[in-house]
Tab-separated table of C-alpha atoms in Angstrom:
chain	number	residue	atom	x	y	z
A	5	UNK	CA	-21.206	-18.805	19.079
A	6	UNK	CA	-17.807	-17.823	17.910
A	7	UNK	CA	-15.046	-19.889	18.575
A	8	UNK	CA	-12.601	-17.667	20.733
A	9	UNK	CA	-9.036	-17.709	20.176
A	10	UNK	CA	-7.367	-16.783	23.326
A	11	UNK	CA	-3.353	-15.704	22.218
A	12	UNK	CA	-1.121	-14.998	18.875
A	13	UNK	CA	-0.498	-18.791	18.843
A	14	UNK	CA	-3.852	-20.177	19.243
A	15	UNK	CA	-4.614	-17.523	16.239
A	16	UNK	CA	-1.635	-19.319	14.555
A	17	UNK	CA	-2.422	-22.854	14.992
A	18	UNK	CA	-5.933	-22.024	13.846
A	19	UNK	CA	-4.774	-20.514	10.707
A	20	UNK	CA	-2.328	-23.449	9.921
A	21	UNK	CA	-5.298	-25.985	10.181
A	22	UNK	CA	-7.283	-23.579	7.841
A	23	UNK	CA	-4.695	-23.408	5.261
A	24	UNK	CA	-3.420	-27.128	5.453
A	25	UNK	CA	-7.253	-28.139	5.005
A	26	UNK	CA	-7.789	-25.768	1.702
A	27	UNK	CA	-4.242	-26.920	0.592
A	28	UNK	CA	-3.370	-23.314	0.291
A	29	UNK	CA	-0.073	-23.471	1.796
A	30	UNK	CA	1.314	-23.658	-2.143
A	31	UNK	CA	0.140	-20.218	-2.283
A	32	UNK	CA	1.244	-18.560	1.200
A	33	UNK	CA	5.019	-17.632	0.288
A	34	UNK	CA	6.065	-14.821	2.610
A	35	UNK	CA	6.265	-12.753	-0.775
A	36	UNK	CA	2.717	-13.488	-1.689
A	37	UNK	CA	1.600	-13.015	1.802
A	38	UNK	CA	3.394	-9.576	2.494
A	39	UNK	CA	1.124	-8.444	-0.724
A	40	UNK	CA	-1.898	-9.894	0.662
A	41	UNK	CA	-1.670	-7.788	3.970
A	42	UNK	CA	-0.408	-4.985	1.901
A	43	UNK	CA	-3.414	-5.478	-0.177
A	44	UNK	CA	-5.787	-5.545	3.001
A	45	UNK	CA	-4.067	-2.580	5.070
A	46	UNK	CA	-4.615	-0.688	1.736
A	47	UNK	CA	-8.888	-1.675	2.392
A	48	UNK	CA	-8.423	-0.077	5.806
A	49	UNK	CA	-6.915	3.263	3.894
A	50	UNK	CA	-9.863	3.339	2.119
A	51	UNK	CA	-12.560	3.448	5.302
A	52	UNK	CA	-10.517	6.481	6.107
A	53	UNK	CA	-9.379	8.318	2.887
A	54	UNK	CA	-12.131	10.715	2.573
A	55	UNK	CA	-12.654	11.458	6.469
A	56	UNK	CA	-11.099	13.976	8.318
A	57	UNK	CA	-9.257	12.959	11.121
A	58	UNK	CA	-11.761	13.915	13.840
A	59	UNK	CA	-14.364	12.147	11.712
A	60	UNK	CA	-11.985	8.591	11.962
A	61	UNK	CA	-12.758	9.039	15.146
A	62	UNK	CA	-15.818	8.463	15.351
A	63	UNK	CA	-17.241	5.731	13.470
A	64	UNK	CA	-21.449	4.926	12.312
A	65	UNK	CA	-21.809	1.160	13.047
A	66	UNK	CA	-21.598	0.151	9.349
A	67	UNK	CA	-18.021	2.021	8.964
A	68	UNK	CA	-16.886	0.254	12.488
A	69	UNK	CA	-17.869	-3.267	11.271
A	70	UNK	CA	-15.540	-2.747	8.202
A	71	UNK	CA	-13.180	-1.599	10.319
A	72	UNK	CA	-13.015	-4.599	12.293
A	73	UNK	CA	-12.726	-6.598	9.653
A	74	UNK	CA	-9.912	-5.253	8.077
A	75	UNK	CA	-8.329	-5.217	11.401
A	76	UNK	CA	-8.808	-8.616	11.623
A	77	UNK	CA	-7.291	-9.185	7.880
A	78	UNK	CA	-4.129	-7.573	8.504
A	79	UNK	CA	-3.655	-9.544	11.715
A	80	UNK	CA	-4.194	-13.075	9.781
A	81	UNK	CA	-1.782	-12.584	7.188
A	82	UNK	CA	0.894	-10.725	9.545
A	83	UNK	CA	0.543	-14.305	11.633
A	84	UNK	CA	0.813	-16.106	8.759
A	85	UNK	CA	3.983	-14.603	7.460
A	86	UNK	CA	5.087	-14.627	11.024
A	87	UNK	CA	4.367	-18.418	11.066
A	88	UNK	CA	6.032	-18.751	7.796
A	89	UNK	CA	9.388	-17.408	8.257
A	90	UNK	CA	9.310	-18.555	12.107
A	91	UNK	CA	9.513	-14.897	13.381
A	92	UNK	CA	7.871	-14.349	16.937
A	93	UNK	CA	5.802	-10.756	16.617
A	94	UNK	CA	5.747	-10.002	20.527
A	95	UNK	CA	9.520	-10.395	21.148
A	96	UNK	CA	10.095	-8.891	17.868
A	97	UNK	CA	7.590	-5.646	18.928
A	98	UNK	CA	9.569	-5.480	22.064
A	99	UNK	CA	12.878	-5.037	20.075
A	100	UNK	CA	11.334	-2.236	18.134
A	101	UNK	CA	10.291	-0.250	21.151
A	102	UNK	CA	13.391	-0.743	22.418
A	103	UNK	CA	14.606	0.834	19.814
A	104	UNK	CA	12.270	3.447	19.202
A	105	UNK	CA	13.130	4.630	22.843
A	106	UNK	CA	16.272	5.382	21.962
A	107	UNK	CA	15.729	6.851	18.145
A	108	UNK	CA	12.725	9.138	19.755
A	109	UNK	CA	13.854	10.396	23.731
A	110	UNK	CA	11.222	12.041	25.055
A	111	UNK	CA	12.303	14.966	26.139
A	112	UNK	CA	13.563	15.832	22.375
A	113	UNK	CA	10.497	14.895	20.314
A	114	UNK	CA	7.923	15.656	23.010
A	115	UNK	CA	4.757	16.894	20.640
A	116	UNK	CA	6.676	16.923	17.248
A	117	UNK	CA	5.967	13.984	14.504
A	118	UNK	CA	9.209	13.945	12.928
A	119	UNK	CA	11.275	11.355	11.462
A	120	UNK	CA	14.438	10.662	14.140
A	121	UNK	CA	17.092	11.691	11.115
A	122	UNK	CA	14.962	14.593	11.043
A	123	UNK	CA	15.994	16.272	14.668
A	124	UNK	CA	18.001	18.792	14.978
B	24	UNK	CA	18.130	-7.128	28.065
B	25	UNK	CA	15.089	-6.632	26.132
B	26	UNK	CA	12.033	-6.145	28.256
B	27	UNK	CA	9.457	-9.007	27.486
B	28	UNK	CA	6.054	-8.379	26.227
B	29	UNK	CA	3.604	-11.486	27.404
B	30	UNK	CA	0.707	-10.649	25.370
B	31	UNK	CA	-1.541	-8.272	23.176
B	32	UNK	CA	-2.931	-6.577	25.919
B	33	UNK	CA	1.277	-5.889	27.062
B	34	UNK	CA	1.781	-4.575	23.865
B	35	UNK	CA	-0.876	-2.117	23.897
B	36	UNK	CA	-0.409	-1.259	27.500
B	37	UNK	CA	3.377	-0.258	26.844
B	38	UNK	CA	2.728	1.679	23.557
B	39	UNK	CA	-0.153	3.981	25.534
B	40	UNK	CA	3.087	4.590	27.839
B	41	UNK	CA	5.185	5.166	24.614
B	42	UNK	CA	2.822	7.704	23.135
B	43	UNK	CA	1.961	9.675	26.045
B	44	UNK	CA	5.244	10.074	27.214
B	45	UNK	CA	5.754	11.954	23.728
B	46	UNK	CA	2.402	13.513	23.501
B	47	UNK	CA	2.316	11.677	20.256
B	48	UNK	CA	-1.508	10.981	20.943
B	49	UNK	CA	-2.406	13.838	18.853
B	50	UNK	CA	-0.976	12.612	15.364
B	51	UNK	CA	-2.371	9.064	15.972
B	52	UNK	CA	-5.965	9.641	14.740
B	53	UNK	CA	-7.387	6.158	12.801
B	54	UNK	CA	-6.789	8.131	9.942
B	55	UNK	CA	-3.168	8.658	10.080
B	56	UNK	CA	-2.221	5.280	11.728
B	57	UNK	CA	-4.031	3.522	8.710
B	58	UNK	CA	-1.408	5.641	6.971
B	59	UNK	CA	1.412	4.428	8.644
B	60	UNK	CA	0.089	0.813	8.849
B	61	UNK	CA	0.195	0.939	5.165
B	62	UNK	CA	3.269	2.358	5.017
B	63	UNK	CA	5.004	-0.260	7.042
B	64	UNK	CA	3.274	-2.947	5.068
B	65	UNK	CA	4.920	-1.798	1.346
B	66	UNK	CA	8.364	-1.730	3.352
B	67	UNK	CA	7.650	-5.443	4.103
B	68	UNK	CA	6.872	-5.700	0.206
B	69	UNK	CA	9.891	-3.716	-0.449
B	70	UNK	CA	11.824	-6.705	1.106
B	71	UNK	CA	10.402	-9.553	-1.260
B	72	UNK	CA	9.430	-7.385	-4.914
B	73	UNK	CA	12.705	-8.735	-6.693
B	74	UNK	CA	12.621	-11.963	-4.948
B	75	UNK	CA	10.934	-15.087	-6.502
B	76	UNK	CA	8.414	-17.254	-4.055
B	77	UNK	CA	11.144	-19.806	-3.941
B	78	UNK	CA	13.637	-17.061	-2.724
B	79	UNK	CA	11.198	-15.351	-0.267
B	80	UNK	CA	10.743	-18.073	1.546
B	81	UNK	CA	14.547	-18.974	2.508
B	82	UNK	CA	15.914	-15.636	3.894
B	83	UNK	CA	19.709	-14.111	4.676
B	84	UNK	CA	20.406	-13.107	8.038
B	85	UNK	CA	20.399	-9.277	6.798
B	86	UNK	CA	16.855	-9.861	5.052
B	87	UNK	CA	15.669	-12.064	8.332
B	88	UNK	CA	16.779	-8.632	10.417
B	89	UNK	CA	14.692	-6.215	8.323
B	90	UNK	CA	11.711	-8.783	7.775
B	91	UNK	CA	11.312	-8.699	12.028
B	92	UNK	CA	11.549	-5.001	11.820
B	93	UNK	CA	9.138	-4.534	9.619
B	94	UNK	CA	6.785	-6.942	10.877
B	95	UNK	CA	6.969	-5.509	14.419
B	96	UNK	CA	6.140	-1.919	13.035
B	97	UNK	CA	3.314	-3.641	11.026
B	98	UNK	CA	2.059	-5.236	14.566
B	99	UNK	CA	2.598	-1.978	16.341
B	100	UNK	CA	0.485	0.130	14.197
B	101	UNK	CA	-2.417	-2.361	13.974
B	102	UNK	CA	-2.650	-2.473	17.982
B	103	UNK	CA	-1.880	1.427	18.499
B	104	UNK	CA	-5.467	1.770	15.952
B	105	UNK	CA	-7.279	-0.928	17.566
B	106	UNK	CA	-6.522	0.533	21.005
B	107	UNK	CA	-7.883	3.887	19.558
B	108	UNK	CA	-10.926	1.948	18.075
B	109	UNK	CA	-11.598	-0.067	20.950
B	110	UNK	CA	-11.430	-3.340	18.539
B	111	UNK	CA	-10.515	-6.263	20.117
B	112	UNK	CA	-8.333	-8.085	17.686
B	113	UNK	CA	-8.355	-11.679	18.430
B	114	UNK	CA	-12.411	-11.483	18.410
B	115	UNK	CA	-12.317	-9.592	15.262
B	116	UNK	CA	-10.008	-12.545	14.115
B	117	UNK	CA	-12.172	-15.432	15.216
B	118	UNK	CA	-15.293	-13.841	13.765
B	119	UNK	CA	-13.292	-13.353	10.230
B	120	UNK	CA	-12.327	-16.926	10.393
B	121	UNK	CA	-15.794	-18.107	10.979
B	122	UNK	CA	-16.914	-16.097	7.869
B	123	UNK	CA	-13.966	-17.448	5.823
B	124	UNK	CA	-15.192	-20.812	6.372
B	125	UNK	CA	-18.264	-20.140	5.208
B	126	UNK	CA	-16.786	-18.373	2.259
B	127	UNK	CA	-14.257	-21.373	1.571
B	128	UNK	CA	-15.151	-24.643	2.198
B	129	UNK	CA	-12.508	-26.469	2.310
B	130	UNK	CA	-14.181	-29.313	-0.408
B	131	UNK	CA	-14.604	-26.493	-2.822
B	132	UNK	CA	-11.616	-24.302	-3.061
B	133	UNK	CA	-8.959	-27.162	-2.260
B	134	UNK	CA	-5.583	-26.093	-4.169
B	135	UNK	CA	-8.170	-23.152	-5.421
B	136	UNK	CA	-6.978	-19.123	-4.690
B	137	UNK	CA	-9.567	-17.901	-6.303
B	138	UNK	CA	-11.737	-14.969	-4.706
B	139	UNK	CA	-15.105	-16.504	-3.170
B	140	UNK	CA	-17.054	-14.939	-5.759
B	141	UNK	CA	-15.357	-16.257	-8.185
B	142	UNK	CA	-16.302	-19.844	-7.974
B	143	UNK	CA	-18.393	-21.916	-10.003
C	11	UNK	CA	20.878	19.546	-18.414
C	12	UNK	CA	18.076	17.069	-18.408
C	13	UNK	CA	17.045	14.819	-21.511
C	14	UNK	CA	13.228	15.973	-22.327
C	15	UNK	CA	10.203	13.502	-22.105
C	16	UNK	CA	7.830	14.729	-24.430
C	17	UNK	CA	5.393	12.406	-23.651
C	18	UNK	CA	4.033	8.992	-22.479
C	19	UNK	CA	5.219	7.209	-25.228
C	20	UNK	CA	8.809	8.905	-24.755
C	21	UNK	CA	9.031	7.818	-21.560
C	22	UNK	CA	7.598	4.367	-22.287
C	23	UNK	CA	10.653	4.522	-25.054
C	24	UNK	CA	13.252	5.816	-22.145
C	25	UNK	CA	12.194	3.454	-19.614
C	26	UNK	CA	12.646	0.304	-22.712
C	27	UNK	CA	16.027	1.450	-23.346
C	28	UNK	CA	17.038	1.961	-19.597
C	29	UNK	CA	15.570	-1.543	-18.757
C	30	UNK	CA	17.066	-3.100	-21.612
C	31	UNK	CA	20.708	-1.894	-20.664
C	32	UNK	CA	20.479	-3.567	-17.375
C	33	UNK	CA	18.856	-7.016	-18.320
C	34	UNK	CA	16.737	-6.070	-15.943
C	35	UNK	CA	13.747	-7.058	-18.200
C	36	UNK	CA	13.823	-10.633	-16.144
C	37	UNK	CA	12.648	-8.894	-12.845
C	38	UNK	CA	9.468	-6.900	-14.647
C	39	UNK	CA	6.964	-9.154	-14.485
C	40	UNK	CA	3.607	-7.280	-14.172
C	41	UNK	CA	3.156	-9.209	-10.423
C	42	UNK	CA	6.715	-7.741	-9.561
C	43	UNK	CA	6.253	-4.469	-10.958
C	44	UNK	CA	2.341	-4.140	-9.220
C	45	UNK	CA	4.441	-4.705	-5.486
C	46	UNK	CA	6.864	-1.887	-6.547
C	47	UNK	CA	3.971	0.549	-8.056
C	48	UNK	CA	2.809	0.163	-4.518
C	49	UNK	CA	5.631	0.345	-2.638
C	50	UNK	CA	6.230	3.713	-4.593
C	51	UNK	CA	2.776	4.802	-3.832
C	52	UNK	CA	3.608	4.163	-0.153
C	53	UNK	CA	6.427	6.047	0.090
C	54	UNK	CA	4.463	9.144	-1.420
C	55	UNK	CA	1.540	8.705	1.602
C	56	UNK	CA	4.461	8.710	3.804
C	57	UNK	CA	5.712	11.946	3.330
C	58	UNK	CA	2.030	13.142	4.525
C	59	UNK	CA	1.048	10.852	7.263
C	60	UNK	CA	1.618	12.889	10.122
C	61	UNK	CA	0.624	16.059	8.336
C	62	UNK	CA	-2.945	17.561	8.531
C	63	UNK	CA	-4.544	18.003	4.935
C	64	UNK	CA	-3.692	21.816	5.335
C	65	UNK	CA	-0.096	20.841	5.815
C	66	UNK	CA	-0.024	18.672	2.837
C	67	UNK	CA	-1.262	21.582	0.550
C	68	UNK	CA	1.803	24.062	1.275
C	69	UNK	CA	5.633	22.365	0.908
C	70	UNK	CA	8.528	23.338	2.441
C	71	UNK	CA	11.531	22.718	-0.182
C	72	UNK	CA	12.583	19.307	1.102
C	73	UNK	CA	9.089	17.876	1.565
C	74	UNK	CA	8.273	19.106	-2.296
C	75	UNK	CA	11.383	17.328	-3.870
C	76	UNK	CA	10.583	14.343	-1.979
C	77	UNK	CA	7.176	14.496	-3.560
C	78	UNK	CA	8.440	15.132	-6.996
C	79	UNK	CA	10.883	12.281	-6.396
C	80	UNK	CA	8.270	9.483	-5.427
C	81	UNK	CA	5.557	10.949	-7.868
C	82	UNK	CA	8.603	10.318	-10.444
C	83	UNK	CA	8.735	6.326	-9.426
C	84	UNK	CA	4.817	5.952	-9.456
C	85	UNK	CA	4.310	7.548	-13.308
C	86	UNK	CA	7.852	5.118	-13.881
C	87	UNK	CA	6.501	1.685	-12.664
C	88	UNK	CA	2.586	2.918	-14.109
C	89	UNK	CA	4.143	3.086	-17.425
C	90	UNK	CA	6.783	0.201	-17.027
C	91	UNK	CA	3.328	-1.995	-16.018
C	92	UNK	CA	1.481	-0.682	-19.000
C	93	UNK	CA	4.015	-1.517	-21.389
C	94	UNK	CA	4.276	-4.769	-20.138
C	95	UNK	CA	0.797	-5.424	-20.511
C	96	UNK	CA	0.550	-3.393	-23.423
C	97	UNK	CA	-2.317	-0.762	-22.426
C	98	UNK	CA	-2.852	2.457	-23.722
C	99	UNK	CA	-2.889	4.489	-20.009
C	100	UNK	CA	-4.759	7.276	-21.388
C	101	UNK	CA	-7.139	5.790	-23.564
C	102	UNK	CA	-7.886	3.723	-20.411
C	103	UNK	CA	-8.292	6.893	-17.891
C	104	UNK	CA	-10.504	8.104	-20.991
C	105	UNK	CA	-13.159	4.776	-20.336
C	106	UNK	CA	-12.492	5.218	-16.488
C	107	UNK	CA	-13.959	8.830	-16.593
C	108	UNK	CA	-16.751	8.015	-18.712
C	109	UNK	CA	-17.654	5.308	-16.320
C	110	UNK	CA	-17.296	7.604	-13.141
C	111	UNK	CA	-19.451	10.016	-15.211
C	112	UNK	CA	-21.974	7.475	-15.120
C	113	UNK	CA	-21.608	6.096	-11.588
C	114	UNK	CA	-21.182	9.874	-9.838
C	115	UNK	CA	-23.981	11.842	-11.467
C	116	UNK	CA	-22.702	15.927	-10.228
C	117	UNK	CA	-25.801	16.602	-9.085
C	118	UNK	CA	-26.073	13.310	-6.817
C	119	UNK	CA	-22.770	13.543	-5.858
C	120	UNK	CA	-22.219	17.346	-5.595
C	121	UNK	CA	-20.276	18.053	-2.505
C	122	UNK	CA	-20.340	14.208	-0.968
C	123	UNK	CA	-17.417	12.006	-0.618
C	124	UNK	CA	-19.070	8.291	-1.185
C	125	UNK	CA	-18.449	5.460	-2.807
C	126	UNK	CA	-21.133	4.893	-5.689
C	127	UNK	CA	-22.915	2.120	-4.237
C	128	UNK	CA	-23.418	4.065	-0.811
C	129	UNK	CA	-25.631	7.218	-2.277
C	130	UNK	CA	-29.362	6.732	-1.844
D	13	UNK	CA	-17.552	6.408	-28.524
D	14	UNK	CA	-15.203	7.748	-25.845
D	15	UNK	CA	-14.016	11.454	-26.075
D	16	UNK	CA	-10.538	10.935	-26.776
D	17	UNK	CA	-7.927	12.491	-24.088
D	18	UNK	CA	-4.434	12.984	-26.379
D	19	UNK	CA	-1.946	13.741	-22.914
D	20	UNK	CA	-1.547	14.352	-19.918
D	21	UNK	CA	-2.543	18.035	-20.384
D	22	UNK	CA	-5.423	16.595	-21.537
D	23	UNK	CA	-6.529	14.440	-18.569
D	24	UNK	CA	-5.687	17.085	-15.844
D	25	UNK	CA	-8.095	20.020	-17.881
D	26	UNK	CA	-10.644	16.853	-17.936
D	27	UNK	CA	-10.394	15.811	-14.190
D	28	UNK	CA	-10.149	19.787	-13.360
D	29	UNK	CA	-13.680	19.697	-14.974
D	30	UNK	CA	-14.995	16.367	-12.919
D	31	UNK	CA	-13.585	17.732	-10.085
D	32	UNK	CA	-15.181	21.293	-10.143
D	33	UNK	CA	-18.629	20.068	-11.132
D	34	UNK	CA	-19.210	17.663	-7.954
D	35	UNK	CA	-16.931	20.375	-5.857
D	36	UNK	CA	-15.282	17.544	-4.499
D	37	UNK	CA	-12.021	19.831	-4.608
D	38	UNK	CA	-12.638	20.161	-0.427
D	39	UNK	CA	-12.191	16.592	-0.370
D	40	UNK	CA	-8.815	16.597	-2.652
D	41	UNK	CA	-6.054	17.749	-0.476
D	42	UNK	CA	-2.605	15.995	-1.282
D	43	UNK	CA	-2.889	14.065	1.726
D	44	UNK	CA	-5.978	12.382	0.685
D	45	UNK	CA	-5.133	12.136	-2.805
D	46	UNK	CA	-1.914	10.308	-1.978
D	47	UNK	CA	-4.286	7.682	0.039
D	48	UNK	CA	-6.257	6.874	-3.076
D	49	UNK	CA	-3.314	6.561	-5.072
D	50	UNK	CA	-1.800	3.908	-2.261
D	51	UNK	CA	-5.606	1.905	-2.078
D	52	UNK	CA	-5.646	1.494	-6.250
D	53	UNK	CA	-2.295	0.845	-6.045
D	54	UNK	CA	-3.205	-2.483	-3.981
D	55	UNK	CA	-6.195	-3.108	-5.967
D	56	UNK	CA	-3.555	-3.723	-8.587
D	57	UNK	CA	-1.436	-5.898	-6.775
D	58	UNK	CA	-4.887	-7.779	-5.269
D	59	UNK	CA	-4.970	-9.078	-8.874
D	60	UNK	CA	-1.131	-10.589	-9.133
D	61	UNK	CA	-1.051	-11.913	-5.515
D	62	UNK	CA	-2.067	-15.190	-5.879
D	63	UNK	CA	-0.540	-15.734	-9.953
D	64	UNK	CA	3.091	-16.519	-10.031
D	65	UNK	CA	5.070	-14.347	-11.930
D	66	UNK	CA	4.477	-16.120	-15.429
D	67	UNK	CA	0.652	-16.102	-14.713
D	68	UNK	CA	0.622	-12.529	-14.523
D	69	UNK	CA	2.298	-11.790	-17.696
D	70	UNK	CA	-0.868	-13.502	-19.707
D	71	UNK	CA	-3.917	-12.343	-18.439
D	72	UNK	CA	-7.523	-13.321	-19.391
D	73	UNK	CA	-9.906	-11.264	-20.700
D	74	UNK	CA	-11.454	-10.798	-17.531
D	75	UNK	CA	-8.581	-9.964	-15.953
D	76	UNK	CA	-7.010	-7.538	-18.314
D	77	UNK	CA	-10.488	-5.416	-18.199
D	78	UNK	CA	-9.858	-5.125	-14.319
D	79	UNK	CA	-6.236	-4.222	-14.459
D	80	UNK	CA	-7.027	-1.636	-17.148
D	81	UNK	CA	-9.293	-0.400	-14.738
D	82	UNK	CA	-6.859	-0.152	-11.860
D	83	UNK	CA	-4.113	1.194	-14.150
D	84	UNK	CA	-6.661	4.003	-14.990
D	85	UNK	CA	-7.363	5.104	-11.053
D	86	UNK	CA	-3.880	4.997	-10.705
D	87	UNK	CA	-2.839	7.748	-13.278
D	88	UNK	CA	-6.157	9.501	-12.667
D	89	UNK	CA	-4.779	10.143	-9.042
D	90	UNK	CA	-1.467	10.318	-9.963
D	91	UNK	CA	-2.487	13.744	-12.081
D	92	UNK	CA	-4.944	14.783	-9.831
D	93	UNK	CA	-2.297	14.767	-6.941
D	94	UNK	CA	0.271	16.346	-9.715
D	95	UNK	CA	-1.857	18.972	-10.611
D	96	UNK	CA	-2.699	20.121	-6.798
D	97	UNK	CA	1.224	20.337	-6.009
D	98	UNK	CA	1.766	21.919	-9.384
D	99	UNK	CA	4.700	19.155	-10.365
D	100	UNK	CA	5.256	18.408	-14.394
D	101	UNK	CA	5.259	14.716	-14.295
D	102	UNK	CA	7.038	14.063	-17.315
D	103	UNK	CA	9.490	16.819	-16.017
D	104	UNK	CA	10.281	14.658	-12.853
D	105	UNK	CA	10.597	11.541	-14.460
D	106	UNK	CA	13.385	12.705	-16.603
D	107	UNK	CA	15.328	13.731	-13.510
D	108	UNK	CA	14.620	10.610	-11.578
D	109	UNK	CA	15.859	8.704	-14.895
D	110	UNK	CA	18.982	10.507	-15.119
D	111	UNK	CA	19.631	10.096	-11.210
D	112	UNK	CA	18.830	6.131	-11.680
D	113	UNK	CA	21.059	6.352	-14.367
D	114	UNK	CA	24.424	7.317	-11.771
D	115	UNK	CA	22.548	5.240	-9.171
D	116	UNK	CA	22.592	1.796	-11.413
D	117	UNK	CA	25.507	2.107	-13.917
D	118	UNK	CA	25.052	-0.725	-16.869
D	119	UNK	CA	28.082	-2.308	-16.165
D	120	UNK	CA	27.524	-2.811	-12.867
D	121	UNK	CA	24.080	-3.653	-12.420
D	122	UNK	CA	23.619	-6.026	-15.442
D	123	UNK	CA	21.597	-9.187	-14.519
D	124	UNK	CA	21.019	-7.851	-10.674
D	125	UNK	CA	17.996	-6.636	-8.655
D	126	UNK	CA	19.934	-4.551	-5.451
D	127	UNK	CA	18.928	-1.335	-4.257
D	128	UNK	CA	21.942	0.902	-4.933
D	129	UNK	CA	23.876	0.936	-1.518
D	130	UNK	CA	23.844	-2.881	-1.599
D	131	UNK	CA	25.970	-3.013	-4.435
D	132	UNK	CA	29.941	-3.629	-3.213
């Protein structure tokens, strides 16, 4: 019986009483934590480096297990840094799309996977 | 006006939109987004690799601006693969954290940050 | 006119002096240098993220002085780490291979793309 | 008694070799290659991200024996991926060291860890 954790901040609240517990909050500065989830999206690299891309998409049980709990890595430590420098992800995410609608229009990049300095 | 996003399931919801409207579907394989997660994570690095702890933690407005960004991208690309992986990510979250308890107890590693099979 | 590097230790020698000039010696610790090794690295899987392995074999101009560029910073902050630490790189790689020698036995291994611990 | 590798000449003819003899060449395209390079990258910085700065300048025996290791994967893709795009490492480096050197002039940089359009 898992536990379930039902939003962002239920995942956050159940991280802080993790780390406060452990006494690990000496060790979660935002500059070791970005390494940390650089550290575990770099484990999620590695489930894919030798595949081709049609084979990433389909994964044996074993492979999708990892998978999940990489996933499931990166999302800890991006809360955590979130928590730590007081940043809320969602409204932050919604800034970036914003954003990325207007670097990337859709009628100019429409099937092409370039960079938006990169448009002629 | 920036368009709120409520929830995980909002977020992926308006990034299928994003991506279709672009035909972008194509170059997100597992493979290449665990590319571009990665990516995103070293620019967060990027941010704090000169910085001390002490400095990362206390942040100019400049820094602040770029640490959202990145952390937004970072949070973009993990729900754009889980999406494509069918993973739900707060279940994949409260299942990790479950296993890290096991892993840590708290009595053991307490002001500890040593890897779980490195204890004694 | 470019200065020659003759070699790993010439570089090692370049890098000293170029360091030195800048007092920069106070940011290189090895932890420091490791998050800008990767951040390097990152910027290199970049350039190919959205490319299909057959894309990433043939370079247009741009794309290939890009490459040289960030293959440049990686062999910089390898050799700036080993210095630091005071390994020999390629008496290192030498032990490596003769380990993966031992752990990927060609005729096991011939044509397969798994880790050692996954061949049966 | 490890065969001896003298350069870097010397380590691409000897990975050419590895490489032929498990014909894992169909798995080597840059794109891939520059994925392994990122995932040892962070197996490097897994060891640093929980030692402060001074911690990671003295390492323990154990320690050292795992970063030599990681150092070793690092250069071994580094001249795999060289060798596939045909660059001269050394070559690029001495560029890149003469751009740094107009990027970050002495006099200006002395003491300080900007990137070079932060500098006023």
């Amino acid at each position: 019986m898992t536990d379930e954790i039902d939003d962002l901040a239920g995942l956050r609240d159940r991280l802080r009483a993790f780390v406060a517990e452990r006494d690990w909050d000496q060790f979660h500065s935002p500059k070791n934590l970005s390494m940390a989830l650089a550290v575990e999206a770099a484990e999620l690299v590695e489930i894919f480096q030798w595949l081709t891309e049609a084979e990433s998409t389909v994964l044996d049980a074993d492979r999708r297990a990892r998978v999940e709990a990489e996933l499931a890595d990166i999302l800890v430590y991006l809360v955590r840094i979130a928590d730590r420098l007081d940043v809320d992800l969602l409204q932050a995410a919604a800034i970036k799309l914003e954003e990325n609608a207007r670097k990337y229009p859709a009628e100019r990049v429409r099937g092409k996977a370039l960079k938006y300095d990169e448009y002629d």
